[in-house]
XYZ file of C-alpha atoms in Angstrom:
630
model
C 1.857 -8.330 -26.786
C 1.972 -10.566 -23.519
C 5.404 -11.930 -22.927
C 6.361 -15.965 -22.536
C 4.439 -17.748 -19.926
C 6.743 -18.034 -17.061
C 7.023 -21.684 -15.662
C 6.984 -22.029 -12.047
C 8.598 -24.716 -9.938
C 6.806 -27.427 -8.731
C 7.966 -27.257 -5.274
C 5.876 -23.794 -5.618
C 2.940 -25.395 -5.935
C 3.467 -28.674 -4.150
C 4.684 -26.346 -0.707
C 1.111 -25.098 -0.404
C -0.356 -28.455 -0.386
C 2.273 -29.823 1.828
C 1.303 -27.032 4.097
C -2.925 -28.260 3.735
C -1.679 -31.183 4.564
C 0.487 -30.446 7.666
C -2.672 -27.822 8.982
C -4.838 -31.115 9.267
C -2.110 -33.504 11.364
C -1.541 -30.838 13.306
C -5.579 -30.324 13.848
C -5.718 -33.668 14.967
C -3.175 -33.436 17.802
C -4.709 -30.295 18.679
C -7.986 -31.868 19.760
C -5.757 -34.561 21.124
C -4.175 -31.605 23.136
C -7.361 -30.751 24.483
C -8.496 -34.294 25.173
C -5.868 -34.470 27.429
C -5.857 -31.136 29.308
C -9.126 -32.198 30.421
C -7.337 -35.522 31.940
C -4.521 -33.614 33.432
C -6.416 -30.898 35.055
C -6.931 -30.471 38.862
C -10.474 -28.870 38.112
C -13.973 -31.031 38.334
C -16.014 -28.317 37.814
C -18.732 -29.283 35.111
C -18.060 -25.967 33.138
C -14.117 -25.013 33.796
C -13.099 -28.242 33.443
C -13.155 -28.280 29.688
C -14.215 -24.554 28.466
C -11.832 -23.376 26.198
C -11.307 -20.037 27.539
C -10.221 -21.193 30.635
C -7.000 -23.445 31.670
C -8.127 -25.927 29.502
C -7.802 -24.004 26.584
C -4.600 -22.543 28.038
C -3.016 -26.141 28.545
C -3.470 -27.101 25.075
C -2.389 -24.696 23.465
C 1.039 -25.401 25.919
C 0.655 -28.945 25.313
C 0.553 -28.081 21.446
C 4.182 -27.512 21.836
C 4.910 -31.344 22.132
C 3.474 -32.386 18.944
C 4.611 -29.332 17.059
C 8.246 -30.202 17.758
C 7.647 -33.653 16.212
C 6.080 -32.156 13.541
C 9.185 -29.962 12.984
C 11.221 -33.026 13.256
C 9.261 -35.182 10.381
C 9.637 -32.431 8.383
C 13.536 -31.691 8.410
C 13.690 -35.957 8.096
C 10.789 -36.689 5.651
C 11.717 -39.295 2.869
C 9.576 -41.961 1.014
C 11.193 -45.442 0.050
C 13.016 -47.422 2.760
C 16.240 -47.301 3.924
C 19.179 -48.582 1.614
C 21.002 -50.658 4.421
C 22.431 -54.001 4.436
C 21.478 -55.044 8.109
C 20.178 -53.383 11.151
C 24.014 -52.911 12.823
C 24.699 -50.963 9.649
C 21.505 -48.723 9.947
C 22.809 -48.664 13.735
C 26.409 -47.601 12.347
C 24.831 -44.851 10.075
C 22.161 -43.397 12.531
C 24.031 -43.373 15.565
C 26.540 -41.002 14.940
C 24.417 -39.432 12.141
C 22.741 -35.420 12.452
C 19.208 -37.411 12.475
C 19.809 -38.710 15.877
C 21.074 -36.005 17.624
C 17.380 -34.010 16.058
C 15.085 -36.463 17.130
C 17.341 -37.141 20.042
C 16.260 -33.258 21.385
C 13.059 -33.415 19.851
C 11.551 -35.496 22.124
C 13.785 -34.337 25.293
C 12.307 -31.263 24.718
C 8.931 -31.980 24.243
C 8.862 -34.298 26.976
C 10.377 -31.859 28.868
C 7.764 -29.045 28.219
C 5.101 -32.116 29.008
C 6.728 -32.287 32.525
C 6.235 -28.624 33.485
C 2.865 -28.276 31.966
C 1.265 -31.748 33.837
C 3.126 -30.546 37.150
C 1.885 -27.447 36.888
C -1.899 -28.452 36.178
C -1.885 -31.516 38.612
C -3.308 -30.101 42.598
C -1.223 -29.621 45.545
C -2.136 -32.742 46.954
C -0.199 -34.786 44.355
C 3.079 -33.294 46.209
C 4.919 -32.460 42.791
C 6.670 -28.807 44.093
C 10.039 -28.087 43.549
C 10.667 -27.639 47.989
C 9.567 -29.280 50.595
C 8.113 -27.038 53.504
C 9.359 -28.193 56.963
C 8.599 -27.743 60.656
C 9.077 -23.749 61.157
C 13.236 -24.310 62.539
C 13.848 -26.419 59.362
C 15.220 -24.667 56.290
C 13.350 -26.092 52.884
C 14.275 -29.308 51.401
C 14.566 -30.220 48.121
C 11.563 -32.446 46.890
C 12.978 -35.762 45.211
C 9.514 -36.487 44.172
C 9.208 -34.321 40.913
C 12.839 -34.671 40.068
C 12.237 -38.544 39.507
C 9.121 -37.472 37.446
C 11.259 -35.381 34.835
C 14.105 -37.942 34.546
C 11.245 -41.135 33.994
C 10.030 -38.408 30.858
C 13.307 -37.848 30.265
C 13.759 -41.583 29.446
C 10.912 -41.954 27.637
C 11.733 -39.425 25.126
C 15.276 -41.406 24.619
C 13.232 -44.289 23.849
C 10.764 -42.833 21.689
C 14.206 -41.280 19.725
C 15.367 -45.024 19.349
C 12.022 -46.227 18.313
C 11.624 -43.254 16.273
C 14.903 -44.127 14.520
C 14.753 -47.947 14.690
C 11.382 -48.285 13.183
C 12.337 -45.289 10.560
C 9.116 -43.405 11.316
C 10.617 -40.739 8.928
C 9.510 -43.091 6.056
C 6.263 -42.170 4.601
C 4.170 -44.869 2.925
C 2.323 -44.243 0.005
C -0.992 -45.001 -0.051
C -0.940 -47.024 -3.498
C 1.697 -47.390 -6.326
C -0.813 -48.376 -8.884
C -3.942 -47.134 -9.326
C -6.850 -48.634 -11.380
C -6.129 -47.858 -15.379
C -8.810 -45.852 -17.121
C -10.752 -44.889 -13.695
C -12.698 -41.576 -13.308
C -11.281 -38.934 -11.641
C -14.042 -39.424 -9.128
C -13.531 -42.455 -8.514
C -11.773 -43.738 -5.211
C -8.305 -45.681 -6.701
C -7.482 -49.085 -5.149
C -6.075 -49.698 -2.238
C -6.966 -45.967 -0.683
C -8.224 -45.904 2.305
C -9.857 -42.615 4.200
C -7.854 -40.811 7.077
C -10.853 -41.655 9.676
C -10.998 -45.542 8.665
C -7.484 -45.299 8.977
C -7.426 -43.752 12.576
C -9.888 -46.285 13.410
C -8.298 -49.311 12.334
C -4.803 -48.042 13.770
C -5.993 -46.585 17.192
C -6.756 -49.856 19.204
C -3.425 -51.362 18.415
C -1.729 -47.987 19.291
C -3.073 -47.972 22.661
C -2.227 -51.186 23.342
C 1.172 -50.717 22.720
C 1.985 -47.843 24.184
C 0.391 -49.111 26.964
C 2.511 -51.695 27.574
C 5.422 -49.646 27.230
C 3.739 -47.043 29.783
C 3.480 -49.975 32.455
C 6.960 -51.244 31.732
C 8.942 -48.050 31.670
C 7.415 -47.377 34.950
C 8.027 -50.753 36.600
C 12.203 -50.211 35.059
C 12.400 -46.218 35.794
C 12.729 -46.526 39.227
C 16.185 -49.080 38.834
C 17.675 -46.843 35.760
C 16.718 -43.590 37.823
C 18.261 -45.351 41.373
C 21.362 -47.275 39.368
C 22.309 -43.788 36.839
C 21.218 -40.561 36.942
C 19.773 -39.925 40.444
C 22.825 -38.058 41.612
C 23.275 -36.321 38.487
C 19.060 -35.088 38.500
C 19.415 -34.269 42.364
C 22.626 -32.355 41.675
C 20.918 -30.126 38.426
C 18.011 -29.639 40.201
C 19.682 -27.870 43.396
C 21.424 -25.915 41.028
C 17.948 -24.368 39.603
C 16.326 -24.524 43.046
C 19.233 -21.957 44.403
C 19.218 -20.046 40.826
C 15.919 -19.416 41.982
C 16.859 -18.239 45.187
C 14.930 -21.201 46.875
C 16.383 -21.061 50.801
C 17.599 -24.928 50.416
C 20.961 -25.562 53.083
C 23.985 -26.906 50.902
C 24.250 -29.706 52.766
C 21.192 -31.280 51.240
C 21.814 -35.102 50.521
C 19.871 -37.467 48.844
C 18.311 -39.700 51.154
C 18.868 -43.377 51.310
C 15.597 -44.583 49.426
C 14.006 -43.115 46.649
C 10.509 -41.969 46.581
C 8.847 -44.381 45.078
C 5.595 -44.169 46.505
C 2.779 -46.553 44.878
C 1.215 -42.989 43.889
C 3.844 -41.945 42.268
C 4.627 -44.638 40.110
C 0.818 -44.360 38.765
C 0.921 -41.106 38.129
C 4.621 -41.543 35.698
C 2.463 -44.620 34.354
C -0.864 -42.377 33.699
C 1.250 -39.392 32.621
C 3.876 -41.562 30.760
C 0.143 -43.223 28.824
C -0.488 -39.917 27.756
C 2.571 -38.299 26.344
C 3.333 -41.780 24.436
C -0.166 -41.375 22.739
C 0.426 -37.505 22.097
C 3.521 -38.756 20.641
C 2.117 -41.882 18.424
C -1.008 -40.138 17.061
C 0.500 -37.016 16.105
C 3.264 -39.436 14.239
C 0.266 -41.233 12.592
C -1.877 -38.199 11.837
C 1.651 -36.735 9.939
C 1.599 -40.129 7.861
C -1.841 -40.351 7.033
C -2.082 -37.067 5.534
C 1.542 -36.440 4.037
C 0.870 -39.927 2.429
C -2.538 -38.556 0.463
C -2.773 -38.446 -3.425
C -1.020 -34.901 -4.716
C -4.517 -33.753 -5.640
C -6.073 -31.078 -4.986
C -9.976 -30.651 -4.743
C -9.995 -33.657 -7.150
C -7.074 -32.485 -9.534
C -3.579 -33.012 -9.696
C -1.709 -30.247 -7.922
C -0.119 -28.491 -10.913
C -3.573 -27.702 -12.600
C -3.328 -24.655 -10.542
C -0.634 -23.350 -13.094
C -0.905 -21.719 -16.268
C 1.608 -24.180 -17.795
C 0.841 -27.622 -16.159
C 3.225 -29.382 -18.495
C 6.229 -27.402 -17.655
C 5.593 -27.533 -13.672
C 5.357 -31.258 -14.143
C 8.226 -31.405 -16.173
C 9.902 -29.618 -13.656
C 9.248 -31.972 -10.918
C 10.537 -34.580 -12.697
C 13.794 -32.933 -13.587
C 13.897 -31.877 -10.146
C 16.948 -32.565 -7.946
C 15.258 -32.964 -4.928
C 13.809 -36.093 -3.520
C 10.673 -35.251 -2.500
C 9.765 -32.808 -4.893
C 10.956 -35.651 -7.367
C 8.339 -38.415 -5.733
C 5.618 -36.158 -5.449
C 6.145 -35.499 -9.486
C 6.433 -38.445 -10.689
C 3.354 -39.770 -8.509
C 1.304 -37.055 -9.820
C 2.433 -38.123 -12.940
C 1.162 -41.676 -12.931
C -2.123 -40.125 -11.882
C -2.132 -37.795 -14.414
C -1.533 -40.256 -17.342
C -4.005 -43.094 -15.703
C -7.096 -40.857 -14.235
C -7.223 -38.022 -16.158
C -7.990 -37.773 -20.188
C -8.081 -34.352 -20.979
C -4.337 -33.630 -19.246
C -2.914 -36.542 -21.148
C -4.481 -34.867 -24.393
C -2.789 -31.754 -23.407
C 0.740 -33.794 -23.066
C 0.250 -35.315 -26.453
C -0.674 -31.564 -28.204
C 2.270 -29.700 -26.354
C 4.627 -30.354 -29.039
C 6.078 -26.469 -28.983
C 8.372 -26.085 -26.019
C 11.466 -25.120 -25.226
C 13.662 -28.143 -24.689
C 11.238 -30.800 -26.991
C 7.766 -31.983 -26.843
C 6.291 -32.432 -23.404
C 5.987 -36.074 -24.538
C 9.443 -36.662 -25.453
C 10.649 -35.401 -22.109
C 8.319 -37.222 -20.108
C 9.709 -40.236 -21.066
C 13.313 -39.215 -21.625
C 12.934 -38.585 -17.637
C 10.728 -41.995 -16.911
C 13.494 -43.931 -19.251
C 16.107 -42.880 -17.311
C 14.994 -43.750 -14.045
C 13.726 -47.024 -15.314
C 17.382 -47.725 -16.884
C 18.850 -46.789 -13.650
C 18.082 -49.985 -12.386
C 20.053 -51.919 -15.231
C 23.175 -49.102 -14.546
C 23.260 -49.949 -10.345
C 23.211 -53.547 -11.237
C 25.631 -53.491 -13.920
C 27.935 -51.292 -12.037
C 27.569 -53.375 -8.771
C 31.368 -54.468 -8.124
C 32.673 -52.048 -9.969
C 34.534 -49.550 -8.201
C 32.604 -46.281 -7.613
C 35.012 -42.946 -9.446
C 36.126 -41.774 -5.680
C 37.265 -45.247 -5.468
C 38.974 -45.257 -8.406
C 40.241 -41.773 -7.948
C 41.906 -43.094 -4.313
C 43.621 -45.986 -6.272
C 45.091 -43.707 -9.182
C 45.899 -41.705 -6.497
C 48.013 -44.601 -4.758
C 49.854 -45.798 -7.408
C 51.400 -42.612 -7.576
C 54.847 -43.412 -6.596
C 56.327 -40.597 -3.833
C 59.695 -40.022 -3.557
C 60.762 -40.911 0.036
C 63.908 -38.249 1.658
C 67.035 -39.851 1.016
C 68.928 -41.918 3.617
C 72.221 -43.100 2.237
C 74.692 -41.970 -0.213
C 73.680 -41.096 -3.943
C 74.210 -44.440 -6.036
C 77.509 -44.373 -7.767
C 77.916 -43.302 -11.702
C 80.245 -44.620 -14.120
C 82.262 -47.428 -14.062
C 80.294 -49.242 -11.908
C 81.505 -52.780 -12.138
C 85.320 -51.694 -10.917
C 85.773 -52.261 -7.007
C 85.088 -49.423 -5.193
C 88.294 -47.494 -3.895
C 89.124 -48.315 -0.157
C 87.366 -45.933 2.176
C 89.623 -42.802 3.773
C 87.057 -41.792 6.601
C 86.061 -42.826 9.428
C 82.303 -42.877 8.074
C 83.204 -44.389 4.689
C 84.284 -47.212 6.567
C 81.278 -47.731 8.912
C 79.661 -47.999 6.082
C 81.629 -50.542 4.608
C 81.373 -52.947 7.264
C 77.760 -52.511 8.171
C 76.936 -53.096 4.086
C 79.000 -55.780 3.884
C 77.448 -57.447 7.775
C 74.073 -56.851 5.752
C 74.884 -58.420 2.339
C 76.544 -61.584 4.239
C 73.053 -62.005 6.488
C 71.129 -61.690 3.098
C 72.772 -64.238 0.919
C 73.254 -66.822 3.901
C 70.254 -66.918 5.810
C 70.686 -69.118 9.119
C 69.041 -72.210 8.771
C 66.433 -72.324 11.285
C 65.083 -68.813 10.273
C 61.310 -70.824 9.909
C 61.735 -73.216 12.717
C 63.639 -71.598 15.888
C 63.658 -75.025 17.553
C 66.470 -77.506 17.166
C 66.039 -81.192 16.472
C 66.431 -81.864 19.732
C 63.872 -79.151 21.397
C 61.366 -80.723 19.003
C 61.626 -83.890 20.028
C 60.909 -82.712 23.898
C 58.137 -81.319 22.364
C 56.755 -84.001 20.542
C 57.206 -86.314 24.043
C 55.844 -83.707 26.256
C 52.883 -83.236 24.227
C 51.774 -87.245 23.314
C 52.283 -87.317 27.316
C 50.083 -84.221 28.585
C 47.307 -84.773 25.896
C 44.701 -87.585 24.265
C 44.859 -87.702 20.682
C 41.206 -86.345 20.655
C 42.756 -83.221 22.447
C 45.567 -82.699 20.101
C 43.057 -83.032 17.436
C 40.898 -80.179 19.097
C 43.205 -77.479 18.938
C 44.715 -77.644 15.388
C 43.831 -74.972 13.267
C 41.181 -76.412 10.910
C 39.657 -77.614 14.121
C 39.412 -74.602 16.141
C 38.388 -72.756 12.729
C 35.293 -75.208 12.216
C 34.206 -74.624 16.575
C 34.149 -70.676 15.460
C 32.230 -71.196 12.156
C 29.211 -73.340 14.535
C 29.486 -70.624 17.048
C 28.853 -67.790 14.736
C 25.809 -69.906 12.987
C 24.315 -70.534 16.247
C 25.197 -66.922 17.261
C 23.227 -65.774 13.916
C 20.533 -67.853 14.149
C 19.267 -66.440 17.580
C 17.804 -63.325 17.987
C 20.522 -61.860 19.141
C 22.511 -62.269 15.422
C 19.449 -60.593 13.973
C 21.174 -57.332 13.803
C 24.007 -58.563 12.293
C 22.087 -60.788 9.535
C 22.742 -59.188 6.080
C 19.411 -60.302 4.168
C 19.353 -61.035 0.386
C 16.155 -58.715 0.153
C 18.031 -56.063 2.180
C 21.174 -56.412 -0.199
C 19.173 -56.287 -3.485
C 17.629 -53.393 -2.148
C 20.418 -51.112 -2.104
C 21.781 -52.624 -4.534
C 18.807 -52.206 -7.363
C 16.638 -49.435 -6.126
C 19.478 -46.838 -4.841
C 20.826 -44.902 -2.047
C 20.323 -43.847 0.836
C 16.550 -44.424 0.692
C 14.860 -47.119 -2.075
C 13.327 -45.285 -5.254
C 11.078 -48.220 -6.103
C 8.145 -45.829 -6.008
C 9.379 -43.473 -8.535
C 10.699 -46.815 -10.824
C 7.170 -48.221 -10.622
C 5.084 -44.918 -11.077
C 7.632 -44.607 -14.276
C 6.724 -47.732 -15.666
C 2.809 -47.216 -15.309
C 2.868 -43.502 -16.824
C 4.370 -44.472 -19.433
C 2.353 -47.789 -20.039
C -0.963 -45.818 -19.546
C 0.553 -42.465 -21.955
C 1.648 -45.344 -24.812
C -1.613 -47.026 -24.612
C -3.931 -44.011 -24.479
C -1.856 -42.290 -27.334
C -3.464 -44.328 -29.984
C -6.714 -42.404 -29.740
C -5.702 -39.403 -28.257
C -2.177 -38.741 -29.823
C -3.555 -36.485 -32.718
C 0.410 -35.970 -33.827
C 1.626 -39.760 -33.773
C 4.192 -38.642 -31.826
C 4.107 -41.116 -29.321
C 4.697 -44.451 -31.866
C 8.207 -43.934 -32.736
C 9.210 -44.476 -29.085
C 6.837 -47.565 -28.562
C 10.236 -49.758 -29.362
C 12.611 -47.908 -27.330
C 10.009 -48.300 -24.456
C 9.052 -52.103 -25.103
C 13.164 -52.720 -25.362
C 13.956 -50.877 -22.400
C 10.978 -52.867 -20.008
C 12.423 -56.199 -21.541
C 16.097 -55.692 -21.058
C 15.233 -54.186 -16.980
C 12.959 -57.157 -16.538
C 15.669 -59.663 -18.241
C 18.263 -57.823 -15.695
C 16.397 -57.920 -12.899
C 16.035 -61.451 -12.848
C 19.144 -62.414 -13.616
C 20.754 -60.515 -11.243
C 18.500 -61.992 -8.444
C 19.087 -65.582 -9.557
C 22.884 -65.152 -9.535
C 23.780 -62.859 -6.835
C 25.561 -64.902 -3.924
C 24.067 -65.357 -1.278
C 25.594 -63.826 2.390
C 27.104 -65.832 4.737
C 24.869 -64.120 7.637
C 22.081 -65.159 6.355
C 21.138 -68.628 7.948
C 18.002 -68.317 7.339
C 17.826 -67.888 3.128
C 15.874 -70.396 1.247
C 15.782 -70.253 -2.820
C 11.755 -69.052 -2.511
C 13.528 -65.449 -1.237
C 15.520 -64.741 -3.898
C 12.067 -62.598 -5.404
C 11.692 -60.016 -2.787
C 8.584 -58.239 -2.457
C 9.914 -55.128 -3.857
C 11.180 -56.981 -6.775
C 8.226 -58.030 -7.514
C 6.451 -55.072 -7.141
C 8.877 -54.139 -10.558
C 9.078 -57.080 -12.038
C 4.939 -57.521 -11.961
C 4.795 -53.720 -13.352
C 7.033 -54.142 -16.311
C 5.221 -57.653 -17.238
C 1.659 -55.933 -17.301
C 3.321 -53.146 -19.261
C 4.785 -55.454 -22.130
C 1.177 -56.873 -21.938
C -0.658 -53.879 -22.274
C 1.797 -52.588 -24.902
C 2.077 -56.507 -26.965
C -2.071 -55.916 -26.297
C -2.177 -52.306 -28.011
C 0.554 -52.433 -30.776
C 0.721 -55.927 -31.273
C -1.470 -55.808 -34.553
C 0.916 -52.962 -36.427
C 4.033 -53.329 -34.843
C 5.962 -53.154 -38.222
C 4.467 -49.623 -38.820
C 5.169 -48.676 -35.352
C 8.637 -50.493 -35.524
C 8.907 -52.964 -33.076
C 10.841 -55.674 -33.715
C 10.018 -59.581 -34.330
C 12.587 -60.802 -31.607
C 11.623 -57.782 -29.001
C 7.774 -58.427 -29.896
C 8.383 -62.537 -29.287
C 10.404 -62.157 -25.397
C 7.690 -59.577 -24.445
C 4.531 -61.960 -25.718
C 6.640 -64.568 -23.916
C 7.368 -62.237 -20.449
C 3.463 -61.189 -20.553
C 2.439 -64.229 -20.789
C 0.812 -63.892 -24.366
C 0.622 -66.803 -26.615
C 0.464 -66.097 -30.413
């Protein structure tokens, strides 16, 4: 007799298709790769200018380094949802010191580096790019300035594709759609996807522009940061190598007074610089557009592949980890919108260890749906480390004692004169104490006399206006600093510092460190599309008896919701709010889910809702949320 089907993970299966997905980015920067050895190389023949068993082929695959490194790096830093900051200074405060910047930080050193070697080596001898610089047959070799100001400009670049990288949170992965069209064919394209070539097409143009622009600029600015920082430092590392290498360079080489900045110089670090931006920005876009696909697989969700679907879904959902966690719960909206015959099988499975696969479907979709209502109603609370810190300081320490124990027994009688030398220190020191206690001096708050003041007073009606004496009181001076910050926030320069209401609600609603608002909207429309498609296709009724729970639970998040964004105050760095922002887009993303799931549900159990069990009052606010009249 066969033993229990064993349930694998759903990372299992969703690593292989992560994998798929990484093979085809990475295909695209590989003919990228060899699009630009062509461009690099020093050859014009008509046939060993591109054939790939020449140096062509041998440059790309060395120029595949660059774009494998970033690959490696959106890997170890993929995440969907956006970043649960208040303001941009905050992400700055997080990021800066953080273990992501210091990755993408070498990430792009390093492949910029490797980009340096391989275009120096492939460029001809004529572009003057060696390490030495052969003189007159009495001179000893000189060190060549020339390439050394080529590595450093790369150098830069890769520090500011690492703040780009970090400031525009290329990390983040944006899903293709959150909802999908309800009751579509599983061959059917679902709104709002787009295919990866339309999407390279549309996104290409503006690309190049861009990184054009920054290719002109950085060149016109590397030769000031290279002359005004690091010069001495590159000319000092590189006559370390140069000697490691037993290059015959005197040790009194100097710099010389003027950089090379040659006019063909600077084109090439603009040309080259074009180049290793776009290697940079397409293999960044090819990782997006593909990691961001439907978790499908030739046309069927990815854990078909199993022999128990329902468990491997149910795993992902129950799963701890983030994206194992997304990718679940997106497949799960899929499942229960696109695909009849695995929602029949969801409804049937009614045997399992742990409940019915129904019943723990939406045990997992309820709780991340009530989530919302438990970060909003625990927003001011104190968080338990919080509260562990303050039990902790109200624990009262016992500090090492500094004076005599206090006296026991008759403790009203005077005390008996003192016999030592010490007792009566003591004495007179307690007594100098008590007597400066009890009879404060007079002009403890004021330490002018009547008299000072009165200089005062003359000196200062004399030396200033009354318009000046009014400037500098406090209220005054306070009021200048309040219309200094405004203006201060109100120019770009404040934006940074600008704490947003959509920014707070975010991390306030939708969690932390990154927003979950695509698992709390592919929650809501799995189980809208599983409660309506259960009344022909739940043979069991086992779906109806949570119909209420479910209708109760959208109406008290959607109640919640919009409270919470009509009362929450509003930051004093943002100068710019208006009333029309308290509904953020991401709000409404939710709120507009949960309103056409009370309509679809009002819609489908409407007409029986006392033998389902909804109530009257929970049936009226929902017809009333959805818009319903009746």
């Amino acid at each position: 007799m066969p033993g229990p089907i064993r349930t694998r993970p759903y990372r299992e299966l969703l690593t292989p298709s992560l994998h798929r997905r990484f093979t085809r980015a990475a295909g695209v920067s590989l003919l990228l790769c060899y699009v630009e050895s062509f461009c690099i190389g020093d050859s014009w023949s008509l046939i060993w200018s591109w054939f790939p068993l020449g140096k062509a082929g041998i440059r790309t695959l060395l120029l595949f380094l660059c774009p494998l490194l970033i690959f490696v790096l959106r890997v170890a830093l993929l995440h969907f949802g956006n970043r649960s900051t208040v303001s941009p200074f905050q992400t700055l405060q997080q990021y800066a010191v953080a273990r992501d910047f210091y990755e993408a930080l070498f990430c792009y050193t390093l492949s910029a580096w490797i980009f340096t070697q391989i275009y120096i080596w492939s460029v001809p001898d004529t572009a003057d790019l060696g390490w030495i610089v052969q003189g007159r047959s009495w001179e000893r070799q000189r060190l060549n300035e020339r390439p050394i100001y080529l590595r450093s400009h790369y150098l830069i670049l890769g520090l500011l594709q690492t703040v780009l990288h970090l400031y525009f949170d290329y990390d983040k992965v944006q899903r293709e759609s959150n909802q999908t069209v309800l009751g579509s064919s599983t061959k059917e394209t679902p709104a709002g996807v787009v295919k990866p070539v339309e999407k390279f097409r549309s996104q290409l143009p503006n690309i190049a522009r861009e990184i054009g622009t920054i290719s002109i600029g950085s060149s016109l600015l590397a030769p000031i940061i290279y002359a005004l920082t690091i010069r001495s430092l590159a000319w000092r590392t590189s006559l370390f190598w140069a000697r490691l290498f037993r290059y015959n360079i005197s040790h009194a080489s100097e710099l010389s007074i003027l950089p090379p900045y040659h006019y063909t110089l600077i084109f090439r670090s603009a040309w080259s610089g074009f180049l290793l931006l776009l290697l940079w920005r397409v293999s960044n876009l090819a990782f997006d557009i593909y990691v961001a696909q439907e978790p499908l697989k030739r046309g069927q969700p990815i854990s078909q592949d199993s022999r128990d679907p329902n468990g491997v879904l149910i795993n992902g959902l129950q799963s701890k980890k983030p994206l194992v966690k997304t990718f679940a719960y997106w497949e799960l909206a899929q499942v229960s919108q696109n695909f009849p015959d695995r929602r029949v099988l969801i409804f049937r499975d009614i045997d399992r260890a742990g409940g019915p696969t129904w019943g723990q479907i939406s045990s997992a979709c309820l709780q991340t749906i009530q989530a919302v209502n438990a970060r909003i109603n625990g927003y001011g609370q104190p968080s338990p480390q919080q509260q562990q810190a303050q039990s902790r300081s109200h624990e009262v320490q016992s500090l090492p004692r500094i004076g005599t124990p206090l006296k026991e027994g008759q403790v009203m009688m005077n005390p008996p004169p003192p016999s030592s030398r010490r007792e009566m220190i003591e004495t007179k020191v307690g007594s100098f104490a008590q007597s400066i206690g009890n009879n404060p001096p007079s002009n403890y708050s004021n330490p002018f006399s009547p008299k000072q003041q009165q200089y005062l007073e003359a000196a200062r009606n004399k030396l200033l206006t009354p318009e000046q004496q009014q400037a500098i009181t406090p209220a005054h001076v306070q009021s200048q600093l309040n219309s200094y910050m405004t203006s201060f926030l109100q120019s770009w320069l404040g934006q940074p510092f600008r704490q947003t209401f959509a920014r707070r609600v975010q991390s306030i609603v939708f969690g932390q460190p990154y927003s979950q608002l695509t698992l709390i909207i592919d929650a809501i429309n799995s189980l809208t599309a599983l409660s309506t498609a259960s009344i022909k296709e739940d043979a069991y009724g086992k779906v109806a008896k949570d119909i209420p729970v479910i209708m109760r639970t959208f109406i008290t998040t959607y109640q919640t919701l919009e409270r919470f964004t009509a009362t929450l105050p509003v930051h004093w760095t943002d100068v710019h709010f208006s009333e029309d922002q308290r509904r953020s887009e991401d709000v409404l993303m939710v709120l507009s889910a949960l309103r056409n799931g009370l309509g679809e549900l009002v819609k489908a159990f409407g007409g029986f809702e006392k033998e389902v069990g909804i109530e009257a009052q929970d049936l009226r606010v929902a017809k009333a949320i959805a818009g319903i009249e009746g």
